[in-house]
mmCIF file of C-alpha atoms in Angstrom:
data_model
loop_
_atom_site.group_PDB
_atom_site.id
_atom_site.type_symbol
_atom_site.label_atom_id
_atom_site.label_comp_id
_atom_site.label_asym_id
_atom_site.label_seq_id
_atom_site.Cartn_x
_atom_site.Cartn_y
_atom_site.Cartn_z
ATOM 1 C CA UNK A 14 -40.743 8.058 6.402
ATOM 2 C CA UNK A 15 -37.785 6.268 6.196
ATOM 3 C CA UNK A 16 -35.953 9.245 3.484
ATOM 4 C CA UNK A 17 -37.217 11.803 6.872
ATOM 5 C CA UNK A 18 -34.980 9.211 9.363
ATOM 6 C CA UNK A 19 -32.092 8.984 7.637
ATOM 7 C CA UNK A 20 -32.129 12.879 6.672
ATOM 8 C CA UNK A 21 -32.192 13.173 10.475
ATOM 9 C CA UNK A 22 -29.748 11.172 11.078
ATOM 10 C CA UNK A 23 -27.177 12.287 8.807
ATOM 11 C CA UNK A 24 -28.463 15.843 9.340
ATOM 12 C CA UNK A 25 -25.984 15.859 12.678
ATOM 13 C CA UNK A 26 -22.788 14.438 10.493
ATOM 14 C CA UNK A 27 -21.056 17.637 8.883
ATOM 15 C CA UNK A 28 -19.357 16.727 5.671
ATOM 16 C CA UNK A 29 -15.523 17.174 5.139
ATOM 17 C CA UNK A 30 -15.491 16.480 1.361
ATOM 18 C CA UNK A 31 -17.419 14.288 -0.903
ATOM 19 C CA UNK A 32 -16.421 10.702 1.050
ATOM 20 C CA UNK A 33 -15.614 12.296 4.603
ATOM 21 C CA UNK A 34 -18.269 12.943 7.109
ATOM 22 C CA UNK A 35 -17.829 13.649 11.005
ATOM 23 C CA UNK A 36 -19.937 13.940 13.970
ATOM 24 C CA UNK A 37 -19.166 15.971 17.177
ATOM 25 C CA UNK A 38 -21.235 15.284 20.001
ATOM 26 C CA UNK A 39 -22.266 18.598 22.350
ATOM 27 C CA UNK A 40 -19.434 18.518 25.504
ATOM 28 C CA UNK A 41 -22.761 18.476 27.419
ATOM 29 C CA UNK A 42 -24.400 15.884 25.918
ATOM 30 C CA UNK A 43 -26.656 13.740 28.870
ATOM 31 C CA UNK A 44 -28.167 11.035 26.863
ATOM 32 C CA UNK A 45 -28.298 7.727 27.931
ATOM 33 C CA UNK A 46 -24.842 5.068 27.273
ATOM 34 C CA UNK A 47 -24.933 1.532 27.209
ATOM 35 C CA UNK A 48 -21.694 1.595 28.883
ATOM 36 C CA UNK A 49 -20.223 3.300 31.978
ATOM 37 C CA UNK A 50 -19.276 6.852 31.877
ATOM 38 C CA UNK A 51 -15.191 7.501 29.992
ATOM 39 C CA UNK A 52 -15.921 3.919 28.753
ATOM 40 C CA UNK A 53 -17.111 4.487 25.333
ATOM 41 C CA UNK A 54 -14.243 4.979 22.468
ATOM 42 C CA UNK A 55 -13.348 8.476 21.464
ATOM 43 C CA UNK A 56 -13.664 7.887 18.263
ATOM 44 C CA UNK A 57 -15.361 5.230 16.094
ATOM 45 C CA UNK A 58 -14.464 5.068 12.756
ATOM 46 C CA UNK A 59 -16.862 3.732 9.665
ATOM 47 C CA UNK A 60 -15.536 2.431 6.828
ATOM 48 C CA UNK A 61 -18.461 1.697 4.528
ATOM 49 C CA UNK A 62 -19.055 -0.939 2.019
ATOM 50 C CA UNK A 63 -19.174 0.671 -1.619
ATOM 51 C CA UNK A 64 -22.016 2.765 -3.320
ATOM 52 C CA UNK A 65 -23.531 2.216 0.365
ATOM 53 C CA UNK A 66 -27.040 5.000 0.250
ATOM 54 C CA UNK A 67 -27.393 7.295 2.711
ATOM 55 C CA UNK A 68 -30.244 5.520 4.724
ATOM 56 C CA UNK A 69 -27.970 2.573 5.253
ATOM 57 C CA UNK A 70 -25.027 4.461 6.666
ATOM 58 C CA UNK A 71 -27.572 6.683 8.866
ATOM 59 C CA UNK A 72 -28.976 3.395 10.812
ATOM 60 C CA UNK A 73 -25.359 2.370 12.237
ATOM 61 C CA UNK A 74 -24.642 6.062 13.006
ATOM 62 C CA UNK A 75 -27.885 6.590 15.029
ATOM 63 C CA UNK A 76 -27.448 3.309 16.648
ATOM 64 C CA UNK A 77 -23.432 4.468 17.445
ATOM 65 C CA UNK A 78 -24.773 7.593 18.715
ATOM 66 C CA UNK A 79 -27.633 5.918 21.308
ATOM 67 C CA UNK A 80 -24.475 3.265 22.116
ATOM 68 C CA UNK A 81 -21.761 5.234 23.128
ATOM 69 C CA UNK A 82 -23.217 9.644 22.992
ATOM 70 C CA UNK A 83 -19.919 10.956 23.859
ATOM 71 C CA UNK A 84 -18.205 9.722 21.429
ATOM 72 C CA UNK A 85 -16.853 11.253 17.726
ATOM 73 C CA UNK A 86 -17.842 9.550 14.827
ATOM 74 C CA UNK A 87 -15.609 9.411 11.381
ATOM 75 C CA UNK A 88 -17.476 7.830 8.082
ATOM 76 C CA UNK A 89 -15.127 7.688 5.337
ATOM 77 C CA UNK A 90 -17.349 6.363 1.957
ATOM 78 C CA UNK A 91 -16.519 4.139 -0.413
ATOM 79 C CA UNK A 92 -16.920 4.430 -4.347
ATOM 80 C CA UNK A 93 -17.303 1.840 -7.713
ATOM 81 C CA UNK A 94 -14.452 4.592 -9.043
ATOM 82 C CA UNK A 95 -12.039 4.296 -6.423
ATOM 83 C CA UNK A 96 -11.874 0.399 -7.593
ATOM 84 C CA UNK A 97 -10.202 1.876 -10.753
ATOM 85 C CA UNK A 98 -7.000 4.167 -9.629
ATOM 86 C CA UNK A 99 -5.063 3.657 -6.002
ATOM 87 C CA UNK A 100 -4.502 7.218 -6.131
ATOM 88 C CA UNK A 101 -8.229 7.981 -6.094
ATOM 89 C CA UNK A 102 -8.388 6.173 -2.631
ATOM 90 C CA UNK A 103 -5.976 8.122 -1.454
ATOM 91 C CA UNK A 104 -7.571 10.994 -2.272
ATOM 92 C CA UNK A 105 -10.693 10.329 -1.140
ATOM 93 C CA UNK A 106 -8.940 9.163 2.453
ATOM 94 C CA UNK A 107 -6.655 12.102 2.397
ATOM 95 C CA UNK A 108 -9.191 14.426 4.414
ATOM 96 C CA UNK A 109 -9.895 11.672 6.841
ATOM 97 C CA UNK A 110 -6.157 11.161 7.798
ATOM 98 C CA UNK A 111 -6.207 15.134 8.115
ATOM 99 C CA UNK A 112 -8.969 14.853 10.916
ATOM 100 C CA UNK A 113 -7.286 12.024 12.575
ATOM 101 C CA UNK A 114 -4.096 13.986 12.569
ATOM 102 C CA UNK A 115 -5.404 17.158 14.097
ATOM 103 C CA UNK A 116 -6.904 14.930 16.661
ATOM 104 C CA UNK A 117 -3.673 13.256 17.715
ATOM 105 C CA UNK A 118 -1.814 17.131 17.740
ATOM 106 C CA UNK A 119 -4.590 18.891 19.799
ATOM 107 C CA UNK A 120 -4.498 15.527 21.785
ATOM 108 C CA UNK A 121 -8.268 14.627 21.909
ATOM 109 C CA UNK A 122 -5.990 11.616 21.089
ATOM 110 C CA UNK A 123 -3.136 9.642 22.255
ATOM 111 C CA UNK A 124 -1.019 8.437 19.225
ATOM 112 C CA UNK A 125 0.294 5.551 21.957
ATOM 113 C CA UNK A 126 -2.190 5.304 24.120
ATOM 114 C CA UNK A 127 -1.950 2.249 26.744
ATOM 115 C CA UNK A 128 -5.719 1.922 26.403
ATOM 116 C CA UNK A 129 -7.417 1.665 22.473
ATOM 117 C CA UNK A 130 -9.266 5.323 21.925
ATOM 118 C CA UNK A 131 -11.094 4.022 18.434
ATOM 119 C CA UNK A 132 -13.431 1.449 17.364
ATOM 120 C CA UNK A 133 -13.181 0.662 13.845
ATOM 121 C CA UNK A 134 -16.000 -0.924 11.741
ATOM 122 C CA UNK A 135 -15.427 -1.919 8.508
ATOM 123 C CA UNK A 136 -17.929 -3.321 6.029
ATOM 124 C CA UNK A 137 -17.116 -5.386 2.935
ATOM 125 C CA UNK A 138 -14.315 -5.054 0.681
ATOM 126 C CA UNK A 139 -14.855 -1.346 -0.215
ATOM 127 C CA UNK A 140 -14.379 -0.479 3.809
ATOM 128 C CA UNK A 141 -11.205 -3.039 3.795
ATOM 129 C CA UNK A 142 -9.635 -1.141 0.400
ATOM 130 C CA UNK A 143 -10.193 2.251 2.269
ATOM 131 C CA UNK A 144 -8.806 0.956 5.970
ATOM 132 C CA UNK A 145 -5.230 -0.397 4.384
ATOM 133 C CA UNK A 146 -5.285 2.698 2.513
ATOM 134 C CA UNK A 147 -5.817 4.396 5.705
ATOM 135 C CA UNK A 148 -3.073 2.754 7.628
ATOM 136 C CA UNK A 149 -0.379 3.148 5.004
ATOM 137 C CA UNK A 150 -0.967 6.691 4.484
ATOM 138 C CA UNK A 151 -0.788 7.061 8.217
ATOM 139 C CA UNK A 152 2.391 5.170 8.211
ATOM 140 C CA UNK A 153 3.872 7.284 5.333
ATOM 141 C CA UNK A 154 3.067 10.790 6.860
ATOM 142 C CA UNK A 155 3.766 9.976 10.668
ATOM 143 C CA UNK A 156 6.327 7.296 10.616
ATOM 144 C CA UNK A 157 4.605 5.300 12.305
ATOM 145 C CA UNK A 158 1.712 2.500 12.976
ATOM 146 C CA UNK A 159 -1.964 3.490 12.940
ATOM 147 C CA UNK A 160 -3.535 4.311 17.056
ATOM 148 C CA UNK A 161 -3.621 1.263 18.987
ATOM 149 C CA UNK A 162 -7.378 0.569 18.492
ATOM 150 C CA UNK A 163 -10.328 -2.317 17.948
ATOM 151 C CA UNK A 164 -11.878 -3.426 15.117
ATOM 152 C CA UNK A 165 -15.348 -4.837 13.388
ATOM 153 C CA UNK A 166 -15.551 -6.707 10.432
ATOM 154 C CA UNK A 167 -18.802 -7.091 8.729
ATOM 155 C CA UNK A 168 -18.799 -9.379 5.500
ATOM 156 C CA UNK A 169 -15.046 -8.988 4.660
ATOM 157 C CA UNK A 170 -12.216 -9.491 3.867
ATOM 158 C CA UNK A 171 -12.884 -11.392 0.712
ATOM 159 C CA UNK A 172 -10.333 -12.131 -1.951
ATOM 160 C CA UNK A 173 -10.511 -12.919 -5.945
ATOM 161 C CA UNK A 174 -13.178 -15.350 -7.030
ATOM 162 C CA UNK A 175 -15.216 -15.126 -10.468
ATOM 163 C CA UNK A 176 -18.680 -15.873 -8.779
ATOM 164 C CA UNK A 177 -17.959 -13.509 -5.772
ATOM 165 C CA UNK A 178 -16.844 -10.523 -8.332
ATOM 166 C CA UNK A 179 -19.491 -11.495 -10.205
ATOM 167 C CA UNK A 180 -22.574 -11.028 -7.939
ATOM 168 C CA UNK A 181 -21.034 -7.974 -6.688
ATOM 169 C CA UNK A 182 -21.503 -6.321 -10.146
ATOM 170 C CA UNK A 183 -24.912 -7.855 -11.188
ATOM 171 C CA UNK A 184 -26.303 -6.935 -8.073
ATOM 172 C CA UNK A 185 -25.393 -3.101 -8.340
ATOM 173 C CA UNK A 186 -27.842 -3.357 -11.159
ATOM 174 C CA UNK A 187 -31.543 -2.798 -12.007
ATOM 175 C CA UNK A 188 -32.865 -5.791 -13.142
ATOM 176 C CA UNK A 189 -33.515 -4.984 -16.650
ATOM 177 C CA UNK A 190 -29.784 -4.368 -16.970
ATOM 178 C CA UNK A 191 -28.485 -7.702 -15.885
ATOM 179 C CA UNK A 192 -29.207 -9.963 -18.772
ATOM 180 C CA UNK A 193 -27.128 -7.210 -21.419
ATOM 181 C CA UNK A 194 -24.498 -6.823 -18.682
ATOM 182 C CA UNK A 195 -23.447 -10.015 -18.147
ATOM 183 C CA UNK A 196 -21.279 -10.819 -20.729
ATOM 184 C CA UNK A 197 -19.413 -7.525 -20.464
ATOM 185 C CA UNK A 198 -19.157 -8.001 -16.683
ATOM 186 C CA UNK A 199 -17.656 -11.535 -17.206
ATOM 187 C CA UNK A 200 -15.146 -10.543 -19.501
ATOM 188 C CA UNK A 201 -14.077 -7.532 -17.394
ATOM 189 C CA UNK A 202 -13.589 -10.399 -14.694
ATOM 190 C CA UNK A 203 -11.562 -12.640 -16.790
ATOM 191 C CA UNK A 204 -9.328 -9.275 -17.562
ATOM 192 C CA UNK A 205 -9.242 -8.741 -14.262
ATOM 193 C CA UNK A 206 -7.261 -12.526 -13.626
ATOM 194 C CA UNK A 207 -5.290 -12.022 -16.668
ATOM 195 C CA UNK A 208 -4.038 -8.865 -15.916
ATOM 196 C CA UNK A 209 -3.366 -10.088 -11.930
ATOM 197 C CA UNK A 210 -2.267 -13.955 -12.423
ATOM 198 C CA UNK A 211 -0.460 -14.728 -15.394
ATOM 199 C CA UNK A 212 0.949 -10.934 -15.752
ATOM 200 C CA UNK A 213 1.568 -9.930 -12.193
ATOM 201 C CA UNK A 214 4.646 -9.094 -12.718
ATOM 202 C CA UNK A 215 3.615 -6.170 -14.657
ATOM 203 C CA UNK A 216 0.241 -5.631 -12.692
ATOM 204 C CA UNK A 217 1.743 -5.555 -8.910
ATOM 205 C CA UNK A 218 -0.469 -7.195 -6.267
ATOM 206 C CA UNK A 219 -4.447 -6.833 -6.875
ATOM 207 C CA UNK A 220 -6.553 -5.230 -4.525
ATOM 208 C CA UNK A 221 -8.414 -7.547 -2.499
ATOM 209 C CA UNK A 222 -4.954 -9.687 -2.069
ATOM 210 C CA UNK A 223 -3.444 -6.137 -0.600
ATOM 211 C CA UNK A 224 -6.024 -5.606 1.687
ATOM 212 C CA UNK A 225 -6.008 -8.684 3.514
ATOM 213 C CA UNK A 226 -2.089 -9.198 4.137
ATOM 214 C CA UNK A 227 -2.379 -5.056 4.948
ATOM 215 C CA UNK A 228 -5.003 -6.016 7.789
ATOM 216 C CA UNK A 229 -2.963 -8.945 8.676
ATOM 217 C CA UNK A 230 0.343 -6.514 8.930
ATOM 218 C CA UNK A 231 1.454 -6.099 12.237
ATOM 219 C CA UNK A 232 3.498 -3.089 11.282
ATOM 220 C CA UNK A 233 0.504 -0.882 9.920
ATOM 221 C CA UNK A 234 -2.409 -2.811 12.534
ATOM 222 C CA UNK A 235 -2.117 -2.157 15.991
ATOM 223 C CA UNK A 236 -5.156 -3.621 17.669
ATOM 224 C CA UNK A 237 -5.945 -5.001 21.231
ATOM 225 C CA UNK A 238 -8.642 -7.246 19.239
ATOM 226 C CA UNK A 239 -10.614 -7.617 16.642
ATOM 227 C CA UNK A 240 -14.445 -9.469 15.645
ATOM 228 C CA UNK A 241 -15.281 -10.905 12.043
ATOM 229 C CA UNK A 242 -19.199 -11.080 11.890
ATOM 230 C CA UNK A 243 -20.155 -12.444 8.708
ATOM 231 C CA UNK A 244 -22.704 -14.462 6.517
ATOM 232 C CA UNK A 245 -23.049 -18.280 5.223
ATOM 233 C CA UNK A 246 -25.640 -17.007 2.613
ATOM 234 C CA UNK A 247 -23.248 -14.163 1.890
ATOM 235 C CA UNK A 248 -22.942 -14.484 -2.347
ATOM 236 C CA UNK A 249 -20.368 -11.027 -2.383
ATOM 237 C CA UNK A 250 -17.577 -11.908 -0.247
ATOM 238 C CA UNK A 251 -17.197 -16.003 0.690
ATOM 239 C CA UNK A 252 -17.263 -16.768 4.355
ATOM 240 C CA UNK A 253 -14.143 -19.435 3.733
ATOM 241 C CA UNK A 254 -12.457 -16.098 2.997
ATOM 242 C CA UNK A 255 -13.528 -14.598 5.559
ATOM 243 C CA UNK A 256 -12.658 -17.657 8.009
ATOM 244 C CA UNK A 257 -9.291 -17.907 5.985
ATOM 245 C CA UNK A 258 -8.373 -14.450 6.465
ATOM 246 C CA UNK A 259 -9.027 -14.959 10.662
ATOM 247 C CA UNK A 260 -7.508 -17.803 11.010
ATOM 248 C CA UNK A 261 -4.216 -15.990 9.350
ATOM 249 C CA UNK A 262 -4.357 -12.966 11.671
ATOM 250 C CA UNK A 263 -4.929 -15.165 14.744
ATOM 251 C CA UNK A 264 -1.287 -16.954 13.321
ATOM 252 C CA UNK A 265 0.104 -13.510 12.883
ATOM 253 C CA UNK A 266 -0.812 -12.814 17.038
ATOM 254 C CA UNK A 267 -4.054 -10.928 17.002
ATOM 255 C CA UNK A 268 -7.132 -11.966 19.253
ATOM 256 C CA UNK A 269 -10.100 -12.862 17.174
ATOM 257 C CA UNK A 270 -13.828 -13.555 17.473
ATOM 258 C CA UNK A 271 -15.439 -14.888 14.803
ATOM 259 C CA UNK A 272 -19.057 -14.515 14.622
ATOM 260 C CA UNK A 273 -21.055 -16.647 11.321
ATOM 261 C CA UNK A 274 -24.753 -15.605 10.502
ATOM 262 C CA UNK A 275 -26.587 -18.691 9.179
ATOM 263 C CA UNK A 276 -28.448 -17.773 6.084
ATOM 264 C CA UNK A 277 -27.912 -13.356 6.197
ATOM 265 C CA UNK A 278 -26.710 -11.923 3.174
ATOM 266 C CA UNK A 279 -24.163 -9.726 2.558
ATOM 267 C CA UNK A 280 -23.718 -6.883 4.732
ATOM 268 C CA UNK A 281 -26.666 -7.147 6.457
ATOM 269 C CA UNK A 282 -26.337 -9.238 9.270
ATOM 270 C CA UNK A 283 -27.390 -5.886 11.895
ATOM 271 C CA UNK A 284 -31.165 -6.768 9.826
ATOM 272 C CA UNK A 285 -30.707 -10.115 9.981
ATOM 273 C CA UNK A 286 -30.634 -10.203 13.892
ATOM 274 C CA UNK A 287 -29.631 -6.236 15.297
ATOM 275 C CA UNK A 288 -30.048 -7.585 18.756
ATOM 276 C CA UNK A 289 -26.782 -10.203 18.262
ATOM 277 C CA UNK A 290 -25.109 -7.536 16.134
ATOM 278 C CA UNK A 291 -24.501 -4.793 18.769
ATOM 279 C CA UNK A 292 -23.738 -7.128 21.285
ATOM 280 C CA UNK A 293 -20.936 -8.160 19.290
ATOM 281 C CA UNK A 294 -19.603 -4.565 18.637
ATOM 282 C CA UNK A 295 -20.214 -3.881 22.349
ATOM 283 C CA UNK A 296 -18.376 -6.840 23.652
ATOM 284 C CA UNK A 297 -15.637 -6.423 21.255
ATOM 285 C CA UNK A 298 -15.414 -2.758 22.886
ATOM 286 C CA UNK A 299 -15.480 -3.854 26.095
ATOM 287 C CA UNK A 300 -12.792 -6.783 25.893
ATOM 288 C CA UNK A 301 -10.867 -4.141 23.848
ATOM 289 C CA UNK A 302 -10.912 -1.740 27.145
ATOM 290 C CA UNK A 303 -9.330 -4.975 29.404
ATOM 291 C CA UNK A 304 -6.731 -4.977 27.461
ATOM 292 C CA UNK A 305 -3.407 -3.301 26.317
ATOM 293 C CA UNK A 306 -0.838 -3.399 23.002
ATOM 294 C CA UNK A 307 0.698 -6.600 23.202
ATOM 295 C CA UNK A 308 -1.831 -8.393 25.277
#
C-alpha cells in the first residue's frame, strides 16, 4: 500500500534528470488551499536530505500539493556521491538552476520581487550542500543574489563532529554491515579531519563549514525569514549546531524561528508530530508574505 501512495504521488512530478523533478499544477486546478487565493508561493523548492527513498520525498510533496494546489514544486535530490567531488553537485543542480532561470525570463517569476515568490525547504546536510550550491551557481550565471524568498530548515545545518559523521554512515547500513564497517568508517572520519584541520591549507574549506557561512551570506541569501525545526534526539546533525548556526544568522540580520522537537530523530520531526510541522511551514509562509527585503 504504501509503494501504490508514493507511486501516486510522485507519478504527477515529471523528472528533469536523475536528481531534478518538477510538478506543474493544471491552470484550472480547484482543489481546496489552506491559504487565501494568490497567497500560496509560486514555487516551493525541496532540497532533500541524502539517499532520501522515494516514499519519503512523496509524503511532503502530497502534503505541499493539498497546502498550497497552485503552486510549482522543484525537488532537487541529494546523493552519498555528490559528498565526494563539488563538481558533481554542480552537476546534479545544473538542471535545476536551468528551470529556475526559464522561470525568471518567461516571468512566472520576478527576479526582485517586493513580495518572496518561493518557499524553500531544506532537509539535513545533503539539502544544505545542494542549496549553497544552488545560490552560488545562481550568483555566478546571473550576477546576482538568489530570488528574495523564505526558507525551512529541517535537522540542519550541522557542522564536523566524529559522532555526528559517524551515525550518519552506520545508519545508511543494514545491520549486518555495521560491525565490519566500523573501523573503515572511523578511519575515513579521522581522514576526513586530517585532511580539513591540520592541512587546510591544501584542502580549502570542508563542506559542512561552507554550507553554513553560505546560508549565513547575505550576498548569496536573500530571505524575508527563515524557521529551523529540528530534533534534541537528533544523533546525525547536533541541535547545538543547529542553535549555533541560528543564532549566527539572526547576528548577520535575518529573522529566525527556531522550533526544537523533544526526543524526534533526525529528519523526521513531520512523523514525530505532522500537525506542529505544517503549521510551522505555513506560518513561516505567511509571516514571509507580511513582509519585504530588508524588513
Amino acid at each position: 500500500m504504501a509503494s501504490n501512495q508514493s507511486t501516486a504521488a510522485l507519478s504527477m512530478v515529471k523528472k528533469l534528470s536523475p536528481f531534478v523533478y518538477f510538478y506543474e499544477p493544471e491552470p484550472s486546478a480547484t482543489q481546496q488551499t489552506a491559504v487565501q487565493p494568490g497567497y500560496a508561493p509560486k514555487l516551493v523548492l525541496i532540497a532533500s536530505w541524502m539517499d532520501a527513498q522515494d516514499l519519503h520525498i512523496a509524503k511532503y510533496i502530497a502534503k505541499y500539493r493539498i497546502l498550497y494546489p497552485t503552486s510549482a514544486i522543484l525537488l532537487v535530490r541529494f546523493f552519498f556521491r555528490h559528498c565526494l567531488r563539488e563538481s558533481a553537485v554542480a552537476a546534479a543542480v545544473e538542471p535545476a538552476l536551468v528551470y529556475l532561470l526559464s522561470k525568471l525570463q518567461s516571468g512566472a517569476l520576478s527576479a526582485t520581487p517586493a513580495q518572496p515568490e518561493i518557499l524553500v525547504h531544506t532537509f539535513s546536510n545533503g539539502g544544505c550542500t545542494t542549496m549553497q550550491t544552488f545560490y552560488q551557481l545562481f550568483r555566478s550565471r546571473t550576477g546576482r543574489a538568489f530570488p528574495l524568498h523564505a526558507a525551512v530548515y529541517d535537522s540542519c545545518p550541522g557542522f564536523y563532529s566524529f559522532s555526528s559523521l559517524y551515525s550518519v554512515f552506520m545508519l545508511s547500513l543494514p545491520k549486518m554491515f555495521r560491525l565490519i564497517a566500523a573501523p573503515f568508517i572511523s578511519a575515513f572520519i579521522l581522514a576526513l579531519w586530517v585532511w580539513h584541520s591540520p592541512l587546510n591549507i591544501l584542502a580549502g574549506e570542508d563542506m559542512l563549514s561552507k554550507n553554513g557561512r553560505t546560508l549565513n551570506d547575505l550576498d548569496l541569501v536573500k530571505q524575508t525569514n527563515r524557521s529551523y525545526i529540528y530534533g534534541t534526539a537528533d544523533v546525525m546533525v547536533e541541535w547545538k549546531h543547529v542553535e549555533k548556526h541560528a543564532a549566527e544568522a539572526a547576528a548577520h540580520g535575518y529573522l529566525v524561528r527556531r522550533e526544537a522537537f523533544e526526543h524526534s530523530p533526525h529528519a523526521s520531526h513531520m512523523r514525530t508530530d505532522g500537525g506542529r510541522y505544517w503549521k510551522i511551514v505555513v506560518d513561516t509562509w505567511e509571516k514571509a508574505m507580511k513582509l519585504k527585503a530588508g524588513h
